[in-house]
Coordinates of N, CA and C in Angstrom, one line a residue:
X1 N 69.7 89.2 -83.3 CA 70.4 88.5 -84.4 C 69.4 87.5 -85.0
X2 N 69.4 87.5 -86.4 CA 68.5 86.4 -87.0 C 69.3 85.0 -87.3
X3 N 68.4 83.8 -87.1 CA 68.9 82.6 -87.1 C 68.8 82.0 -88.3
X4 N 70.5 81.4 -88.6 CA 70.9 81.1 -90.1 C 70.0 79.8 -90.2
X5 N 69.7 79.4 -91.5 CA 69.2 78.2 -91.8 C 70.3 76.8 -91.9
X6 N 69.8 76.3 -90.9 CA 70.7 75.4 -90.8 C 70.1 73.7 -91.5
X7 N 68.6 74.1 -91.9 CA 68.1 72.6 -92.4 C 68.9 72.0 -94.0
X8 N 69.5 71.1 -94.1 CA 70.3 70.6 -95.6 C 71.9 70.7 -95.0
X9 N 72.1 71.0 -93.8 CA 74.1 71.0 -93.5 C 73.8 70.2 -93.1
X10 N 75.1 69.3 -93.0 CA 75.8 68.3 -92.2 C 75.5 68.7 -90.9
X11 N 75.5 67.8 -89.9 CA 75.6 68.5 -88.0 C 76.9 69.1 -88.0
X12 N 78.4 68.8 -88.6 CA 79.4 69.4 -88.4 C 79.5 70.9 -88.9
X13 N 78.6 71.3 -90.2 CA 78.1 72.5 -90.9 C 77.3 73.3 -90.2
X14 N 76.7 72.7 -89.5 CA 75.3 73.2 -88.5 C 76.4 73.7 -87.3
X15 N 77.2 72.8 -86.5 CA 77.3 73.4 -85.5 C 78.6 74.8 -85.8
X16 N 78.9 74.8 -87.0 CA 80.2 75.8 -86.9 C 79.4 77.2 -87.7
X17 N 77.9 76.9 -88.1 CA 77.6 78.1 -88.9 C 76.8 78.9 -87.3
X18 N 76.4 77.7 -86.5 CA 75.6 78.5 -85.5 C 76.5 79.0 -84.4
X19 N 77.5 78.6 -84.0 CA 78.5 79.2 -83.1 C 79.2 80.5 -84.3
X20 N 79.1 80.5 -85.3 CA 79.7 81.4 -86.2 C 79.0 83.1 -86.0
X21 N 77.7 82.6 -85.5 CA 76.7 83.8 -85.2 C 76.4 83.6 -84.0
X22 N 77.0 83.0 -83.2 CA 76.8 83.3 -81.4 C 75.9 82.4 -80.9
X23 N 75.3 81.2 -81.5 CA 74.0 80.9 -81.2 C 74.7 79.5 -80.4
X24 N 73.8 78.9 -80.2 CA 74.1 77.2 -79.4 C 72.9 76.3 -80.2
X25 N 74.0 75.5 -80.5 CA 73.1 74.1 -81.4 C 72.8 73.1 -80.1
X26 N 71.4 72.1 -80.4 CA 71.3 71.3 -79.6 C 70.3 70.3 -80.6
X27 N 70.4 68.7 -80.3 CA 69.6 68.0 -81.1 C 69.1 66.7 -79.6
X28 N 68.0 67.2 -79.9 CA 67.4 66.8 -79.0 C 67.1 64.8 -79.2
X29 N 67.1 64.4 -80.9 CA 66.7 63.5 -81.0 C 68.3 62.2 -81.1
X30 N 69.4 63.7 -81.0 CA 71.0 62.6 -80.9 C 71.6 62.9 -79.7
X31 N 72.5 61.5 -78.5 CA 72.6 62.0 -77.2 C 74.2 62.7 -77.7
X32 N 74.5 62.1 -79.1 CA 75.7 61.8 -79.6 C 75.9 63.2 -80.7
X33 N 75.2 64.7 -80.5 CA 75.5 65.3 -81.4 C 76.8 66.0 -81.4
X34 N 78.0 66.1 -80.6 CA 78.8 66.5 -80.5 C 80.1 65.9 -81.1
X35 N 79.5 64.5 -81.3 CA 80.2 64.0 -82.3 C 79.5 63.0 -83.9
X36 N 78.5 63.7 -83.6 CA 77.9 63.7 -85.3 C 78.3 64.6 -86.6
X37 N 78.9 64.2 -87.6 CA 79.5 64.3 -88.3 C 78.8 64.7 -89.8
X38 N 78.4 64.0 -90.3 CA 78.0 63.6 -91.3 C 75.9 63.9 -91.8
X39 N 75.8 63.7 -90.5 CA 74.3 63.5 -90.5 C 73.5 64.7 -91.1
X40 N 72.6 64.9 -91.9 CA 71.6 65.9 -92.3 C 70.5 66.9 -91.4
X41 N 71.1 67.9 -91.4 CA 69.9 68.6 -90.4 C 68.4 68.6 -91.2
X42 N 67.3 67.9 -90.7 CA 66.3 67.9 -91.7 C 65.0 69.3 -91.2
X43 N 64.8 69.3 -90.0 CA 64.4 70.4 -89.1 C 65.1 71.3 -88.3
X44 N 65.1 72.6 -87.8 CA 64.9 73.7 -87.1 C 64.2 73.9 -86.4
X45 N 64.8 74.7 -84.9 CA 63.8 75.6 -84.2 C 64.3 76.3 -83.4
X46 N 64.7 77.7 -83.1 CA 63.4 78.4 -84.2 C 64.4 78.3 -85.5
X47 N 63.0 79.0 -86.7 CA 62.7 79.1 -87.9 C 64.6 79.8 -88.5
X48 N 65.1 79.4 -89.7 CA 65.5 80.4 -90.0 C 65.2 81.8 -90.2
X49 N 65.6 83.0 -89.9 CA 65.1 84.5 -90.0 C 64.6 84.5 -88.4
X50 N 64.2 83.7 -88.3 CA 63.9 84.4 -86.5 C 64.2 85.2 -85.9
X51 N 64.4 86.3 -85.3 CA 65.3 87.4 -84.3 C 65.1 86.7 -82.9
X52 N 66.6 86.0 -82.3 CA 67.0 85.8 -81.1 C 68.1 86.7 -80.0
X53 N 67.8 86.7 -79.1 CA 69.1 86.8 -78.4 C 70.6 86.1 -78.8
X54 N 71.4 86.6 -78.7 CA 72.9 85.8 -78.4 C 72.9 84.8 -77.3
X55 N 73.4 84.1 -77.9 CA 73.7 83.1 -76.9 C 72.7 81.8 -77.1
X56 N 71.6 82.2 -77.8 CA 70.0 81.6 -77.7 C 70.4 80.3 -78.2
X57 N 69.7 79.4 -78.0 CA 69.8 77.4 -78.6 C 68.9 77.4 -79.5
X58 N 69.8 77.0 -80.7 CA 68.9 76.4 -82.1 C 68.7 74.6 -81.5
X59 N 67.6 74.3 -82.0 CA 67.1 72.9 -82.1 C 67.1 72.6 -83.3
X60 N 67.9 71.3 -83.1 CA 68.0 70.6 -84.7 C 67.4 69.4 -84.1
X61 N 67.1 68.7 -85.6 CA 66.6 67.2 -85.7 C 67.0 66.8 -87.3
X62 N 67.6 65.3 -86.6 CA 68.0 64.6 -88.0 C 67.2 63.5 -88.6
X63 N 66.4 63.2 -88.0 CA 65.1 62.5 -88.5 C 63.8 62.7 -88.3
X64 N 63.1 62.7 -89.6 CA 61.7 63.2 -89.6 C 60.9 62.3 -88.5
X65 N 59.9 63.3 -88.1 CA 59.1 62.5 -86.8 C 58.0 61.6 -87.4
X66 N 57.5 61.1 -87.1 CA 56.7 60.0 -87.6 C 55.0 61.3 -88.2
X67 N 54.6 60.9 -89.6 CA 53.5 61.6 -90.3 C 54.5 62.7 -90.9
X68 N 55.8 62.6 -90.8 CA 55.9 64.2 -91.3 C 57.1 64.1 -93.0
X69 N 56.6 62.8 -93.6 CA 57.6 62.9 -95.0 C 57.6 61.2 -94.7
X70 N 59.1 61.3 -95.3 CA 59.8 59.6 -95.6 C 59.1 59.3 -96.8
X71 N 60.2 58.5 -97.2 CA 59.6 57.5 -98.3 C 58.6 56.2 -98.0
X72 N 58.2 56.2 -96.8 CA 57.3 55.4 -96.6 C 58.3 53.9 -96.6
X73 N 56.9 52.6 -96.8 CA 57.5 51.5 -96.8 C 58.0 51.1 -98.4
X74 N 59.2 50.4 -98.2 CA 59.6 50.8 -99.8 C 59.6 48.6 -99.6
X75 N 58.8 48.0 -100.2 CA 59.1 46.9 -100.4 C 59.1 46.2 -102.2
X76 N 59.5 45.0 -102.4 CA 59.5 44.8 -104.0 C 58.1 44.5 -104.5
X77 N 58.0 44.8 -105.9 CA 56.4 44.6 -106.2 C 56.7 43.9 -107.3
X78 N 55.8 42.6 -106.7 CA 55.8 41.2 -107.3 C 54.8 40.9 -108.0
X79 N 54.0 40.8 -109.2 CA 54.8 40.3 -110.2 C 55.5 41.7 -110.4
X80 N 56.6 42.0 -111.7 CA 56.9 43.3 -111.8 C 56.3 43.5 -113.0
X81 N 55.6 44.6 -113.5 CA 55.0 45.3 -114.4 C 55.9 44.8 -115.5
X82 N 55.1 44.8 -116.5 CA 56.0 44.4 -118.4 C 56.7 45.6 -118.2
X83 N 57.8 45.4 -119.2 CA 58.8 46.5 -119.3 C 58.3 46.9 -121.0
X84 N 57.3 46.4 -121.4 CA 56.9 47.1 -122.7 C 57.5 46.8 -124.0
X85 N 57.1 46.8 -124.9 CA 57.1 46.8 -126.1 C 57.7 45.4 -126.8
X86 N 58.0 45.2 -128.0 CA 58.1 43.7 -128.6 C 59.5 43.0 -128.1
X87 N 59.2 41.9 -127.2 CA 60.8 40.8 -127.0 C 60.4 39.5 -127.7
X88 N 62.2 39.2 -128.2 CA 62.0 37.9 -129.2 C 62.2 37.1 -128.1
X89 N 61.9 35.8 -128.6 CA 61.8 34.7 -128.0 C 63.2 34.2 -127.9
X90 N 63.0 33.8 -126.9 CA 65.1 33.0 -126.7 C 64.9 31.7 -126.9
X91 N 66.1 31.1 -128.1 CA 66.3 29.4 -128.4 C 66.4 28.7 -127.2
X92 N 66.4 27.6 -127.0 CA 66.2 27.1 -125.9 C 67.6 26.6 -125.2
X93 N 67.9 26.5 -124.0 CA 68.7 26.5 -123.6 C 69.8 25.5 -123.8
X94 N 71.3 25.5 -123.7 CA 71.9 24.5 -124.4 C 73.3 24.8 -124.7
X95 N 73.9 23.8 -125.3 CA 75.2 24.3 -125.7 C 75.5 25.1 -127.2
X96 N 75.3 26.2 -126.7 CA 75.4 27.0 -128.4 C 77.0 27.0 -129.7
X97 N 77.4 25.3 -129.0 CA 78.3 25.2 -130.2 C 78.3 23.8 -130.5
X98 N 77.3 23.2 -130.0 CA 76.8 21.8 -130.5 C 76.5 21.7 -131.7
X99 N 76.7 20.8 -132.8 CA 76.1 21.1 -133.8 C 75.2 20.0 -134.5
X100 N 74.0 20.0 -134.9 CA 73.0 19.2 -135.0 C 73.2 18.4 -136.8
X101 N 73.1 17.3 -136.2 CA 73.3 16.6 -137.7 C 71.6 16.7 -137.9
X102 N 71.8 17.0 -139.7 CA 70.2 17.0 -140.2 C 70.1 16.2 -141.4
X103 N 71.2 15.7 -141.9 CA 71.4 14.6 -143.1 C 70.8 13.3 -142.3
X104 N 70.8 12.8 -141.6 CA 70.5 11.8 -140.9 C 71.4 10.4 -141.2
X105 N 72.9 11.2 -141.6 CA 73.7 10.3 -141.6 C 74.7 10.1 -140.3
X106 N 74.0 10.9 -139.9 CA 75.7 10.7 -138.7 C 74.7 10.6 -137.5

């Protein structure tokens, strides 16, 4: 039997497509995969298309091993680049319903 691709399901997607075809899920990097839910299968083994035995254990992993992807370190970048093109100058700060005597009577 060939092994369904299970990398992009959920673990709950993963375990019902591989018992669907006779196979046994196992994740080696969760002790908790039996009640993972939600989480992303990001690897396989074996390959999708593989020809196994029944009964045979797919390996999943839900986190990339270290060198193999990620967004890397994401931290903020200080100063921040101009956002481009012409900004007007702002009046200076203040009560914008003050109103300025300019007769120089009052």
């Amino acid at each position: 039997m060939r092994v369904p691709r299970l990398v992009g399901l959920m673990a709950v997607d993963a375990r019902e497509t591989a018992q669907a075809q006779g196979l046994f899920v196992n994740a080696p990097d969760r002790k908790d995969f039996h009640q993972a839910v939600v989480d992303y299968v990001v690897r396989q083994y074996p390959q999708a298309g593989a020809e196994v035995p029944r009964d045979s254990v797919v390996y999943v992993w839900f986190d990339l091993g270290p060198g193999e992807g990620g967004g890397g370190i994401r931290e903020p970048r200080i100063p921040r680049p101009p956002s481009g093109g012409l900004q007007r100058e702002l009046d200076e700060p203040g009560d914008p319903y003050a109103v300025r005597c300019t007769t120089g009577l009052g």
